[in-house]
Amino acid sequence: MSQGLKNIAKQYEAGSVEGRIYKMWEESGYFNPDNLKLPESAKSFCIVLPPPNITDKLHLGHAAMVAIEDVMIRYARMSGYRALWIPGTDHAAIATQNVVEKRLQKEEGKTRHDLGKEKFLEHVWKFLYETQSMIQKQIRNMGGSLDWSREAFTLDKPRAKAVSEMFCRMYGEGVIYRGHRIVNWCPRCESTLADDEIEYKEKEEKLYWIKYGPFVLATSRPETKLGDTAVAVHPDDPRYKEWIGKTVKISGVLGEFEVKVVADEVVDPKFGSGIIKVTPAHSFVDFEIGLRHQLPVKAVINEKGRMMENCGKYAGMTVAECREAIVADMEAMGIMDRVEDYTHNLSVCYRCSTAIEPLVSKQWFISVDKKLDRLGGKSLKEKALEAAKSDEIRFVPERFTKRYSNWMENLHDWCISRQIWFGHPIPVWYCQDCKEMTCARDEKLSECPSCHGSKLTQDPDSLDTWFSSGTWTFSTLGWPDNQDSKGNKTGDLAKFHPTSVLETGYEIITLWVSRMVMMSFFALGEIPFNTVYLHGLILDAQGKKMSKSKGNGIDPLDMIPKYGTDALRLSILLGNTPGTDMKFSEEKIDAAKRFVNKLWNISRYILTSIDLEKAKKTDIKSLVLTTADRWIIARSNEMIALSRECLDIEGRNYKISMLGEALREYTWSDLADWYVEIAKVEGQKDAILYHLLEILLRLWHPFIPFVSEEIWSNLAQKDPLIVSEWPKLLDIGEVENSRSQIEKIKDTVTAIRNIRAENKVDAGAFIKVKIASPSFGSLINSYREVIGKLARVEELEMVEALGEKMAGQFPFILDGVEGYVSVAVEDSGKSKEKLEKELSHYQILLENVRRKIDNVEFTSKAPEAVVAKEKEKAKEYRDIIEKIKTRL
Ligand SMILES: [Zn+2]
Ligand SMILES: [Zn+2]
């Protein structure tokens, strides 16, 4: 026997193994594909980690993300791909600024304005370094095999270069423009928000019916009347036909004013009275109507959410204060017709829940509809749609193609400027002398290219955080440096772009996935990734969203020391179907830990009972294989084939959970419960057991990398498991016959075991079995020792026909096998003793219950339900006692 194998610990201690193994991997350099021994022709497989926001430590959803991507990467690496997984973090501009602002308010009672931009940003960077290093540590703890030498941050120097290059190129081609447009404005963040940064909250409000010149109309926002520049009706509404094009006088709270009546298709004749007031400065719909009818835009609400100077006595009020005042004044003037209750969806800021104010403002936009010659005359939106519809980009699960396409089809120009301090600056300078605007890649522009003046100021806004994360697949691969003057990709970009898989949460399709596709088409004229694998949310055991405030969350940081990383990974990988939310509980992790221990124990058994060196040298094909050997090798081959199918890179098929469940079943049942037990009887299995173990560890490695690598280290292999080769099938010829035969043996053993269990036969007791099987007689005969051991049969009698059933015999019938199991013979003394013990136990219980029921004190005072329950118990105990008596 080889040296050292006796030293394998009895128990697997994740805590003492994981740190050491991760360090070994990291120091080996194998996370970096440049260090893998691969032929030049090796294909690339690349994933960019969706960069976690540096706003907080990682949660269970991130743990799932790391586990799923690590399975894909480890499989690709072992399958001979140039596997690259790029780590990184996201500065999350507006979200981070909000977190730091809240902290500042809580700890020092100050706002960002009290500190000023420079001091405030110092706070942000300090916070950022803390969380960033915590996140890096967590990803390492999760076992993620990422190439840390290529780590990126959305706000580091290389990404800043990519962002300003991207902006300047887009500006140069007219894809980025500056314009007065209506935007979603958060008065608290004092910044614009993209359409998908808005959430909707159902709110009980009022619908005000106001007398409006000759009309009566309904509005939920009477305060915006101060900014009305028209009323609109549907062109086909007969009630208002004669009014179209006319100017009407309206009496208002600040005196009389005039508006035009316009006809527009967008007006719903069924809402209110079919006529609406038009406030182009403060409503998206009205802004569009204003554009179509060249209406004046009169702003009355400012960027702090207060009424502007032009609002007379209402100036300076908040929107809510103004509404209250105006309603009172309208009532006093007699122009308030009536007020109704009204439930509607209020738009609120996704970061701070403040009600959104639509405002007209001068902002930067990306035109999604501008046709580009170099994209075949198509727009970014068209290219992004085409890629999904043609399956060039595959969504897993497929149903999300539709969600993506619907979103894309309705996409408007994307507002990319944000009025916040933390983020990428806009690379545009304004000249105070000649008023020219210059877009420049330089960090600081010192001379105006038009008039050579030096009084230049940079645009004070910063870029939407999704602008930088939109470049993530190529900015992490060295763009723009890795693109030559002809537009060809070089270096990492040529090797790894388009990337293979984007694995992310389905809730981020619109915010992020869609942007990445458009940005990649613009920069490189190609898709950013071949496959989008979407994972669901992890919910608590009741199916509710986990949250800190509800206290139902499971923190991966607490679980790893308790159960080990492998157990945590396995528990979130199994039962996890793409695109579907998953119920989760700590029990799942506990069950996974039990499996990890089981794998350890099987491996330990094999390694301590075989002659390793001899086993390694033996060619399985040179052995005479028994039926059981052929069966287990066939099962092992099946697992290999299934793994290739479930992790298939070229077919873009990822059924991780399905593979994991099948492997677990194979390991626990086929291998541990059956084959290892059969091997103990048949003997001489060193080479086969070694072969099975070696393959098993490779197959499990992507799921539970630590324990598999630790066991592997006892196999005296040249290379660590992480760079071992994915297993290949072992051809042993025809196996179908062996399969059906072993299945028959398993069924027979199971049938006998069932009868034992049903009759409460003592686990240690031996029984007698009589079997008649014209078709499988010789098979059963040759496996009589195995059956004897696994079903604890002391005497197995093979007969032509079973004959009449005697007392104490219990029958079983399988296809081709029939038998009688004799229960409670030989051992009757022991069983009888056990039954007698049980009898007296239940008699005592019954006596206790009876005493209660007979006690009037109890029955008169206790609630009816309690009394009924006691009576039920009494009946149950009486039944059990009867049953025991018949067996004695
Ligand atoms: Zn906000
Ligand atoms: Zn100038």
Coordinates of C-alpha atoms in Angstrom, one line a residue, residues 179-426:
G179 CA -30.3 68.7 -26.6
H180 CA -33.2 70.1 -24.7
R181 CA -35.4 67.2 -23.9
I182 CA -37.7 66.2 -21.3
V183 CA -36.0 63.9 -18.7
N184 CA -36.9 62.0 -15.6
W185 CA -35.6 64.2 -12.8
C186 CA -35.1 63.2 -9.2
P187 CA -35.4 66.4 -7.1
R188 CA -33.6 64.7 -4.2
C189 CA -30.7 63.3 -6.1
E190 CA -30.9 66.4 -8.3
S191 CA -30.1 64.3 -11.3
T192 CA -31.6 62.8 -14.4
L193 CA -32.6 59.2 -14.4
A194 CA -32.9 56.8 -17.3
D195 CA -36.4 55.3 -18.0
D196 CA -35.4 52.1 -16.4
E197 CA -34.1 53.7 -13.3
I198 CA -37.6 54.5 -12.4
E199 CA -39.9 52.4 -10.2
Y200 CA -43.6 52.6 -9.9
K201 CA -45.5 52.8 -6.6
E202 CA -49.3 52.5 -6.4
K203 CA -50.6 55.6 -4.7
E204 CA -54.0 56.9 -3.6
E205 CA -54.4 60.4 -5.0
K206 CA -57.1 62.8 -6.0
L207 CA -58.4 63.5 -9.5
Y208 CA -59.4 67.1 -9.8
W209 CA -62.1 68.1 -12.2
I210 CA -61.5 71.8 -13.0
K211 CA -63.5 74.3 -15.0
Y212 CA -61.2 75.2 -17.8
G213 CA -62.6 78.1 -19.9
P214 CA -65.6 76.5 -21.7
F215 CA -64.5 73.0 -20.7
V216 CA -64.4 70.8 -17.6
L217 CA -61.3 68.5 -17.5
A218 CA -59.7 66.1 -15.1
T219 CA -56.1 66.3 -13.9
S220 CA -54.1 64.8 -11.1
R221 CA -51.7 67.6 -11.1
P222 CA -53.5 71.0 -10.8
E223 CA -50.3 72.8 -9.9
T224 CA -48.9 72.3 -13.4
K225 CA -51.7 74.5 -14.7
L226 CA -49.3 77.3 -14.3
G227 CA -47.2 75.9 -17.1
D228 CA -50.1 75.0 -19.5
T229 CA -49.7 76.1 -23.1
A230 CA -52.6 74.3 -24.8
V231 CA -55.5 71.9 -24.4
A232 CA -55.7 68.8 -26.5
V233 CA -58.5 66.6 -27.8
H234 CA -58.7 63.5 -30.0
P235 CA -59.2 64.6 -33.6
D236 CA -62.2 62.3 -34.0
D237 CA -64.0 63.3 -30.8
P238 CA -67.3 64.8 -32.0
R239 CA -67.8 66.7 -28.7
Y240 CA -64.9 69.1 -29.4
K241 CA -64.6 69.1 -33.2
E242 CA -65.7 72.7 -33.6
W243 CA -63.1 73.9 -31.0
I244 CA -60.0 72.5 -32.8
G245 CA -57.6 75.3 -33.8
K246 CA -59.4 78.0 -31.8
T247 CA -57.9 80.0 -28.9
V248 CA -59.8 80.0 -25.7
K249 CA -59.7 82.2 -22.6
I250 CA -59.1 80.5 -19.3
S251 CA -59.4 82.0 -15.9
G252 CA -56.6 80.9 -13.7
V253 CA -55.4 81.4 -10.1
L254 CA -52.9 84.0 -11.4
G255 CA -55.3 85.7 -13.7
E256 CA -56.7 85.1 -17.2
F257 CA -54.6 83.4 -19.9
E258 CA -55.1 82.0 -23.4
V259 CA -54.4 78.6 -24.8
K260 CA -54.9 76.9 -28.2
V261 CA -57.0 73.8 -28.7
V262 CA -55.0 71.2 -30.6
A263 CA -56.0 67.8 -31.9
D264 CA -53.7 64.9 -31.2
E265 CA -54.1 61.1 -31.6
V266 CA -52.5 60.5 -28.2
V267 CA -55.5 61.9 -26.3
D268 CA -57.7 59.2 -24.9
P269 CA -61.4 60.3 -25.4
K270 CA -62.4 57.9 -22.6
F271 CA -60.2 59.5 -19.9
G272 CA -62.0 62.2 -17.9
S273 CA -64.0 64.4 -20.2
G274 CA -61.8 63.6 -23.3
I275 CA -59.9 66.9 -23.1
I276 CA -56.5 67.4 -21.5
K277 CA -54.5 70.4 -20.5
V278 CA -51.0 70.3 -22.1
T279 CA -47.9 71.2 -20.0
P280 CA -45.0 70.4 -22.3
A281 CA -42.3 71.3 -19.7
H282 CA -43.5 68.7 -17.1
S283 CA -45.0 65.7 -18.8
F284 CA -43.5 63.3 -21.3
V285 CA -46.7 62.9 -23.3
D286 CA -47.3 66.7 -23.3
F287 CA -43.7 67.3 -24.4
E288 CA -44.3 65.1 -27.4
I289 CA -47.6 66.9 -28.1
G290 CA -45.8 70.2 -27.8
L291 CA -43.2 69.1 -30.4
R292 CA -45.9 68.0 -32.8
H293 CA -47.8 71.3 -32.5
Q294 CA -44.9 73.7 -31.9
L295 CA -46.3 74.7 -28.5
P296 CA -44.3 77.0 -26.2
V297 CA -42.5 75.2 -23.4
K298 CA -43.1 77.0 -20.1
A299 CA -41.2 75.6 -17.1
V300 CA -42.7 76.2 -13.7
I301 CA -41.0 73.6 -11.5
N302 CA -37.2 73.8 -10.9
E303 CA -34.6 71.2 -10.3
K304 CA -35.1 71.2 -6.6
G305 CA -38.8 70.3 -7.1
R306 CA -39.9 73.9 -6.2
M307 CA -42.2 76.3 -8.0
M308 CA -40.2 78.8 -10.1
E309 CA -40.1 82.6 -10.0
N310 CA -42.7 82.9 -12.7
C311 CA -45.4 81.3 -10.4
G312 CA -46.3 84.5 -8.5
K313 CA -47.4 83.8 -4.9
Y314 CA -46.6 80.1 -5.3
A315 CA -43.0 80.7 -6.2
G316 CA -40.6 78.8 -3.8
M317 CA -43.3 76.3 -2.7
T318 CA -42.7 72.6 -3.1
V319 CA -44.9 70.8 -5.6
A320 CA -47.0 69.4 -2.8
E321 CA -47.4 72.7 -1.0
C322 CA -48.3 74.4 -4.2
R323 CA -50.9 71.7 -5.1
E324 CA -52.6 72.3 -1.7
A325 CA -52.6 76.1 -2.1
I326 CA -53.8 76.0 -5.7
V327 CA -56.7 73.6 -4.9
A328 CA -57.8 75.9 -2.1
D329 CA -57.6 79.0 -4.4
M330 CA -59.5 77.2 -7.2
E331 CA -62.2 76.2 -4.8
A332 CA -62.5 79.8 -3.5
M333 CA -62.7 81.0 -7.1
G334 CA -65.4 78.5 -7.9
I335 CA -63.4 76.9 -10.7
M336 CA -63.0 73.5 -9.0
D337 CA -65.8 71.4 -10.3
R338 CA -65.3 68.2 -8.2
V339 CA -62.7 66.0 -6.6
E340 CA -62.6 62.2 -6.9
D341 CA -60.4 59.5 -5.4
Y342 CA -57.8 58.2 -7.9
T343 CA -55.3 55.3 -7.7
H344 CA -52.4 55.5 -10.0
N345 CA -48.8 54.5 -10.4
L346 CA -46.5 57.1 -9.2
S347 CA -43.0 57.2 -10.8
V348 CA -40.3 57.2 -8.1
C349 CA -36.5 57.3 -8.1
Y350 CA -35.1 53.7 -7.9
R351 CA -32.4 54.8 -5.5
C352 CA -34.2 57.1 -3.1
S353 CA -38.0 56.6 -3.8
T354 CA -38.6 60.3 -4.3
A355 CA -41.4 61.2 -6.7
I356 CA -40.0 61.9 -10.2
E357 CA -40.5 65.3 -11.7
P358 CA -40.4 65.3 -15.5
L359 CA -38.4 68.4 -16.5
V360 CA -37.1 69.8 -19.7
S361 CA -33.4 70.1 -19.4
K362 CA -30.3 70.4 -21.5
Q363 CA -28.7 66.9 -21.5
W364 CA -26.5 64.6 -23.4
F365 CA -28.2 61.7 -25.3
I366 CA -27.3 58.7 -27.3
S367 CA -29.3 58.4 -30.4
V368 CA -30.4 54.8 -30.7
D369 CA -32.0 55.4 -34.1
K370 CA -29.2 57.1 -36.0
K371 CA -28.3 55.0 -39.0
L372 CA -24.6 54.3 -39.4
D373 CA -23.1 53.5 -42.8
R374 CA -20.4 51.3 -41.2
L375 CA -23.2 49.2 -39.7
G376 CA -24.8 48.6 -43.1
G377 CA -27.0 51.7 -42.8
K378 CA -28.6 50.3 -39.6
S379 CA -29.0 52.0 -36.2
L380 CA -27.6 50.6 -32.9
K381 CA -31.2 49.6 -31.9
E382 CA -31.7 47.7 -35.2
K383 CA -28.4 45.9 -34.8
A384 CA -29.2 45.0 -31.2
L385 CA -32.6 43.6 -32.2
E386 CA -31.3 41.7 -35.2
A387 CA -28.6 40.0 -33.0
A388 CA -31.2 38.5 -30.7
K389 CA -33.7 37.6 -33.4
S390 CA -31.2 35.8 -35.5
D391 CA -30.0 33.8 -32.5
E392 CA -26.5 35.3 -32.9
I393 CA -27.0 36.1 -29.2
R394 CA -28.7 33.2 -27.5
F395 CA -30.8 33.9 -24.4
V396 CA -31.0 31.0 -21.8
P397 CA -33.8 30.5 -21.1
E398 CA -35.1 31.3 -24.5
R399 CA -38.2 33.2 -23.3
F400 CA -36.1 36.2 -22.4
T401 CA -35.4 36.9 -26.1
K402 CA -38.9 38.3 -26.1
R403 CA -38.4 40.5 -23.1
Y404 CA -35.2 41.9 -24.5
S405 CA -36.8 42.5 -27.9
N406 CA -39.8 44.2 -26.5
W407 CA -37.7 46.5 -24.5
M408 CA -35.4 47.3 -27.5
E409 CA -38.3 48.0 -29.8
N410 CA -39.7 50.6 -27.5
L411 CA -36.3 52.2 -26.7
H412 CA -36.0 56.0 -26.9
D413 CA -32.8 58.0 -27.0
W414 CA -30.8 57.3 -23.9
C415 CA -30.0 60.2 -21.6
I416 CA -26.4 59.7 -20.5
S417 CA -25.7 62.8 -18.4
R418 CA -26.1 62.8 -14.7
Q419 CA -25.9 65.7 -12.3
I420 CA -23.9 63.9 -9.7
W421 CA -20.3 64.2 -8.6
F422 CA -19.2 60.6 -8.5
G423 CA -18.6 59.2 -11.9
H424 CA -16.8 59.5 -15.3
P425 CA -16.7 63.2 -16.3
I426 CA -18.1 64.2 -19.6

